[in-house]
Short mmCIF file of C-alpha atoms in Angstrom, two decimals:
data_model
loop_
_atom_site.label_atom_id
_atom_site.label_comp_id
_atom_site.label_asym_id
_atom_site.label_seq_id
_atom_site.Cartn_x
_atom_site.Cartn_y
_atom_site.Cartn_z
CA GLU G 1 -0.15 -0.10 -0.22
CA PHE G 2 2.29 2.25 0.70
CA VAL G 3 4.94 0.81 -2.54
CA GLU G 4 1.76 2.07 -4.17
CA GLY G 5 1.73 5.33 -2.66
CA MET G 6 4.63 6.69 -3.08
CA ALA G 7 4.54 5.22 -7.14
CA ASN G 8 1.25 7.38 -7.47
CA ALA G 9 2.47 10.84 -5.53
CA ARG G 10 6.42 10.62 -8.36
CA GLU G 11 3.35 9.82 -11.41
CA LYS G 12 1.80 12.93 -10.11
CA ILE G 13 5.10 14.72 -9.57
CA LEU G 14 7.02 13.98 -12.04
CA GLY G 15 4.00 13.54 -14.86
CA HIS G 16 3.31 17.24 -15.01
CA VAL G 17 7.32 17.90 -15.00
CA GLU G 18 9.01 20.27 -18.46
CA PRO G 19 12.26 19.23 -18.81
CA LYS G 20 14.46 22.73 -18.33
CA THR G 21 15.23 24.86 -20.66
CA VAL G 22 18.33 26.61 -21.29
CA PHE G 23 18.65 29.16 -24.18
CA GLY G 24 16.16 25.75 -26.61
CA GLU G 25 18.47 23.86 -24.90
CA VAL G 26 17.28 20.71 -22.47
CA VAL G 27 19.36 20.84 -19.85
CA THR G 28 20.59 17.70 -17.75
CA GLY G 29 21.58 16.25 -14.08
CA SER G 30 25.26 16.61 -15.25
CA GLY G 31 24.43 19.52 -17.03
CA LEU G 32 22.66 21.48 -13.76
CA ALA G 33 25.83 20.43 -12.36
CA MET G 34 27.70 22.21 -14.34
CA LEU G 35 26.37 25.58 -14.12
CA ALA G 36 25.84 24.89 -10.44
CA THR G 37 29.70 24.82 -10.09
CA ALA G 38 30.38 27.28 -12.73
CA TYR G 39 27.66 29.85 -11.12
CA VAL G 40 29.53 28.96 -8.20
CA LYS G 41 32.91 29.47 -8.96
CA ALA G 42 32.22 33.00 -10.17
CA ILE G 43 30.62 34.10 -7.31
CA ASN G 44 32.98 33.42 -4.89
CA THR G 45 35.47 35.82 -7.43
CA GLY G 46 32.93 37.75 -6.23
CA ALA G 47 31.95 37.67 -9.65
CA VAL G 48 27.34 37.47 -11.41
CA PRO G 49 27.01 34.65 -12.81
CA ASP G 50 26.96 35.20 -16.24
CA ILE G 51 24.29 32.75 -17.61
CA ARG G 52 25.41 32.66 -20.98
CA LYS G 53 28.73 32.03 -19.75
CA SER G 54 27.61 29.41 -17.49
CA TRP G 55 25.70 27.59 -20.30
CA ASP G 56 28.48 28.26 -22.97
CA TYR G 57 30.52 25.79 -20.52
CA VAL G 58 28.83 23.51 -19.99
CA VAL G 59 27.79 23.30 -23.86
CA GLU G 60 31.34 22.60 -24.53
CA GLU G 61 31.88 20.20 -21.64
CA THR G 62 28.92 18.21 -22.76
CA LEU G 63 30.57 17.83 -26.11
CA ARG G 64 34.49 17.56 -24.94
CA LEU G 65 33.30 14.61 -23.60
CA ALA G 66 31.43 13.48 -26.41
CA PHE G 67 33.84 13.79 -28.70
CA GLU G 68 35.99 11.99 -26.22
CA ALA G 69 33.80 8.69 -25.67
CA ALA G 70 33.21 8.77 -29.98
CA THR G 71 36.58 9.25 -30.37
CA SER G 72 37.80 6.21 -27.98
CA SER G 73 34.89 4.01 -29.82
CA PHE G 74 36.50 4.69 -32.84
CA LYS G 75 39.81 3.74 -31.92
CA GLN G 76 38.27 0.98 -30.18
CA GLY G 77 36.51 -0.75 -33.00
CA LEU G 78 39.22 0.01 -35.64
CA GLY G 79 41.53 -1.07 -33.50
CA GLY G 80 40.52 -4.09 -32.62
CA TYR G 81 39.21 -4.90 -35.55
CA CYS G 82 42.91 -4.29 -37.56
CA LYS G 83 44.59 -6.35 -34.44
CA SER G 84 42.20 -9.46 -35.68
CA VAL G 85 43.54 -9.02 -39.39
CA LEU G 86 46.72 -8.46 -38.69
CA ALA G 87 47.38 -11.62 -36.44
CA GLU G 88 50.01 -14.23 -38.02
CA GLY G 89 48.46 -16.03 -40.86
CA ALA G 90 45.41 -14.15 -41.03
CA VAL G 91 43.35 -12.83 -44.56
CA LEU G 92 45.20 -8.95 -44.36
CA PRO G 93 41.62 -7.05 -46.20
CA ASP G 94 41.26 -6.08 -49.57
CA ARG G 95 40.75 -2.17 -49.63
CA ASP G 96 36.61 -1.92 -50.18
CA ALA G 97 35.94 -4.21 -47.40
CA TYR G 98 38.58 -1.99 -44.83
CA ALA G 99 36.15 1.22 -46.81
CA ALA G 100 33.44 -0.98 -45.36
CA LYS G 101 34.64 -1.67 -41.13
CA VAL G 102 35.76 2.59 -40.82
CA ALA G 103 32.19 3.43 -42.51
CA GLU G 104 30.44 1.60 -39.98
CA GLU G 105 32.70 2.40 -37.04
CA THR G 106 31.97 6.00 -37.97
CA ALA G 107 28.83 5.64 -37.91
CA THR G 108 28.65 3.80 -35.15
CA SER G 109 31.51 7.01 -32.51
CA ASP G 110 28.43 9.07 -35.08
CA GLN G 111 25.78 7.72 -32.78
CA VAL G 112 27.47 8.06 -29.10
CA PHE G 113 28.66 11.26 -30.36
CA VAL G 114 25.05 12.15 -30.54
CA GLU G 115 24.16 10.00 -27.15
CA LYS G 116 26.48 11.55 -25.26
CA GLY G 117 25.85 14.97 -26.23
CA GLY G 118 22.22 14.82 -26.64
CA GLN G 119 21.06 17.77 -28.08
CA MET G 120 23.61 20.06 -28.31
CA ALA G 121 25.57 17.10 -30.46
CA LYS G 122 23.88 17.62 -33.57
CA PRO G 123 25.19 15.28 -37.00
CA GLN G 124 23.28 18.04 -38.95
CA MET G 125 25.40 21.12 -36.58
CA PRO G 126 28.86 22.30 -38.30
CA GLY G 127 31.21 23.11 -35.57
CA PRO G 128 34.39 22.43 -34.18
CA TRP G 129 33.68 19.13 -31.76
CA ILE G 130 32.18 17.01 -34.53
CA GLU G 131 35.89 18.64 -37.78
CA LYS G 132 37.86 17.50 -35.38
CA LEU G 133 36.21 14.36 -34.75
CA VAL G 134 36.59 13.69 -38.28
CA GLU G 135 39.63 14.76 -38.70
CA GLU G 136 40.68 12.28 -35.40
CA ARG G 137 38.87 9.35 -37.27
CA THR G 138 40.64 10.29 -40.45
CA ALA G 139 44.19 9.98 -39.47
CA LEU G 140 43.04 6.78 -37.61
CA GLY G 141 41.86 5.41 -40.94
CA GLU G 142 44.76 6.37 -42.36
CA ARG G 143 47.45 5.03 -40.23
CA GLY G 144 45.52 1.70 -40.07
CA LEU G 145 45.17 1.53 -43.90
CA SER G 146 49.41 2.51 -44.04
CA THR G 147 49.80 -0.01 -41.45
CA LEU G 148 47.79 -3.59 -43.44
CA GLN G 149 49.60 -1.80 -46.43
CA SER G 150 53.06 -2.84 -44.31
CA THR G 151 51.54 -5.41 -43.19
CA SER G 152 51.19 -6.80 -47.02
CA GLN G 153 53.68 -5.62 -48.44
CA GLN G 154 56.10 -7.37 -45.90
CA ARG G 155 53.88 -10.18 -46.15
CA CYS G 156 54.68 -10.65 -49.75
CA THR G 157 58.29 -10.29 -50.10
CA ALA G 158 58.37 -12.98 -47.68
CA LEU G 159 56.28 -15.26 -49.52
CA ALA G 160 58.52 -14.01 -52.79
CA GLN G 161 61.98 -14.48 -50.41
CA GLN G 162 60.27 -18.77 -50.41
CA VAL G 163 59.02 -18.40 -53.66
CA LEU G 164 63.14 -16.91 -54.49
CA GLU G 165 64.16 -19.59 -52.20
CA ALA G 166 62.92 -22.33 -53.75
CA GLN G 167 63.37 -22.18 -57.09
CA LEU G 168 66.85 -21.35 -57.69
CA ARG G 169 67.08 -24.40 -54.20
CA GLN G 170 66.70 -26.78 -56.84
CA PRO G 171 69.22 -26.24 -58.83
CA VAL G 172 71.76 -26.02 -57.25
CA SER G 173 71.44 -29.14 -55.09
CA GLU G 174 70.84 -30.89 -59.05
CA GLY G 175 74.50 -29.22 -59.65
CA SER G 176 73.08 -27.13 -62.96
CA PHE G 177 72.96 -23.52 -61.66
CA ASP G 178 73.61 -22.45 -64.71
CA ASP G 179 70.57 -23.32 -66.13
CA VAL G 180 68.15 -21.28 -64.28
CA GLU G 181 66.45 -18.41 -65.69
CA ILE G 182 67.01 -14.87 -65.03
CA THR G 183 62.93 -14.95 -65.46
CA VAL G 184 62.57 -16.89 -62.89
CA PHE G 185 63.95 -13.95 -60.59
CA GLU G 186 62.52 -10.80 -62.26
CA ASP G 187 58.78 -12.52 -61.80
CA ALA G 188 58.70 -13.49 -59.20
CA VAL G 189 60.78 -9.61 -57.56
CA ARG G 190 57.52 -7.94 -59.34
#
């Protein structure tokens, strides 16, 4: 009976409460805490709290945290993928497969950015944090591609060396080294 009464009271109170907004943006619990912190700092320094500056601080901090979460998500997703395909004996992806994985992780990190940034992190709204996120993802994607390309070159070189050694070993062991065609070497190097 008591629990039911409390649930009804809670529903009455919260059912009619509108979300609080500042400059048209919904204030979350963490945003309210940041606003309070900014106000207290201003008051403690003898200044009058400036609502606009305090809100700008809340927006900036929220977007910074959203950026960090989105970047971390992208790094973990693409980094885990690269680690798995770079494992010894794993088949390296082609450029299209890698681009598809980058696109998938980009979409995931966009979702994380919007989830963490809320209304302040609208993807269609260009801003420095979104631009920075795009730059960071581009750099990470290029670094991953470069690593895959380097690994591919190393594996191809090692394979070419094995083929060349096998081609040269047989004539040497048979004592007919002079009969080996130079084109075998040239073909293996290409």
